[in-house]
Tab-separated table of C-alpha atoms and ligand atoms in Angstrom:
chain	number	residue	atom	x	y	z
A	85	UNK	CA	73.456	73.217	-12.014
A	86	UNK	CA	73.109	71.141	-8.802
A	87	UNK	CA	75.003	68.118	-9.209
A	88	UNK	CA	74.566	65.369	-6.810
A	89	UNK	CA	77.375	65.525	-3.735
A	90	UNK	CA	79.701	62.778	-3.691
A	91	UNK	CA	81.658	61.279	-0.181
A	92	UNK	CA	83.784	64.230	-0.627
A	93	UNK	CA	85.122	63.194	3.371
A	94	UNK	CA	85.997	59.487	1.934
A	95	UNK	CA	88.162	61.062	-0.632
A	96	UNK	CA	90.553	62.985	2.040
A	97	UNK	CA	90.828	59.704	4.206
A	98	UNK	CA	91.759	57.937	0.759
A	99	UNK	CA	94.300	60.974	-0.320
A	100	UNK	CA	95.644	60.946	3.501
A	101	UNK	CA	95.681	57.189	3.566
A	102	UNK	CA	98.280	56.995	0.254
A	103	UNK	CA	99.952	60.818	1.132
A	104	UNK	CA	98.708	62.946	-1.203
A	105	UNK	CA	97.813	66.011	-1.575
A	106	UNK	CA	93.002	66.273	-0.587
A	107	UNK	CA	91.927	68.471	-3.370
A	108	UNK	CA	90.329	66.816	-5.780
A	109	UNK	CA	92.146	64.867	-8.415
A	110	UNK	CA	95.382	66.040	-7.231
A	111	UNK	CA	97.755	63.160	-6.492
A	112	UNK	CA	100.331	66.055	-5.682
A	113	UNK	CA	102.198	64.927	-2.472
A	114	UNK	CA	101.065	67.613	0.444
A	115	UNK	CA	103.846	69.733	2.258
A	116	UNK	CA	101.837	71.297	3.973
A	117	UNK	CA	99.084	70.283	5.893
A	118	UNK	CA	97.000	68.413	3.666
A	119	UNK	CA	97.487	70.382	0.595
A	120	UNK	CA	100.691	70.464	-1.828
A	121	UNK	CA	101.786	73.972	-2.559
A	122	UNK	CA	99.321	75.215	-4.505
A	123	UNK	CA	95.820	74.069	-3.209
A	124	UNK	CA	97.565	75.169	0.048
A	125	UNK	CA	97.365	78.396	-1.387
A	126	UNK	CA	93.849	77.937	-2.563
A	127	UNK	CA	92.677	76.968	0.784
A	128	UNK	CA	94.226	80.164	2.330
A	129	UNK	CA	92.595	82.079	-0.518
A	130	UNK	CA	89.248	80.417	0.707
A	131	UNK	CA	88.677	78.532	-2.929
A	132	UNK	CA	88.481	75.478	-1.404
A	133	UNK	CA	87.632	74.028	2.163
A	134	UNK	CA	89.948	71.830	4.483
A	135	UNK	CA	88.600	68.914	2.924
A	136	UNK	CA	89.388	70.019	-0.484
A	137	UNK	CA	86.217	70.804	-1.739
A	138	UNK	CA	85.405	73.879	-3.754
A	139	UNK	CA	83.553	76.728	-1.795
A	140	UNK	CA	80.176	77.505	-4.013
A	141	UNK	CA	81.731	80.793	-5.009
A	142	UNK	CA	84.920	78.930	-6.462
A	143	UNK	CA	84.661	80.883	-9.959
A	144	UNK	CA	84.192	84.058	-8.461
A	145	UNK	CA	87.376	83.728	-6.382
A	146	UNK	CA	89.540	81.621	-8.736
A	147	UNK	CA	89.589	84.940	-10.952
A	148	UNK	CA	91.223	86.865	-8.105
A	149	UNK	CA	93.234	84.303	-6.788
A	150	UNK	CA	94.947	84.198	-10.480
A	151	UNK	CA	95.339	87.711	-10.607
A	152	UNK	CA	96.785	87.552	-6.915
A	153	UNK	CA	99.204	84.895	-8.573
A	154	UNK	CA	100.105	87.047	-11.520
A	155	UNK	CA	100.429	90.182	-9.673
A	156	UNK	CA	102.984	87.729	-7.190
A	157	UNK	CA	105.096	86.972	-10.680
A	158	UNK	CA	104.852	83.261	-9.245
A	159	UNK	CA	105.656	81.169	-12.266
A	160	UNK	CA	104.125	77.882	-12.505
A	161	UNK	CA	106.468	75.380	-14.258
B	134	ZN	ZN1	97.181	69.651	-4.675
């Protein structure tokens, strides 16, 4: 299961360079920070670093972090 690490840090300077949101694949538009809404909740759950990387635990905390959200009665639209 190791995969080969990409330039992770070239992807944030490209996602800060056209304003949008550094986790990957998300071309969300950040409000705050460097995150849009929800990876901004992520990162403060600790599922993914500043950067937007995922934390090697990821899975493991994704499961709370949904229950955290369903618990919250956020709805995602
Ligand atoms: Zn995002």
């Amino acid at each position: 299961m190791a995969e080969p690490k990409k330039t992770a840090a070239k992807d944030v300077e490209t996602a800060v360079a056209i304003g949008a949101c550094v986790a990957k694949g998300c071309k969300t538009k950040p409000s705050r920070f460097s995150f849009c809404e929800e990876h901004y909740d992520q990162y403060k759950f600790g599922l993914i670093r500043k950067t937007g990387e995922l934390v090697p635990d990821h899975e493991k905390k994704l499961e709370h972090y949904l229950s955290f959200k369903q618990k919250r009665g956020q709805r995602v639209a």
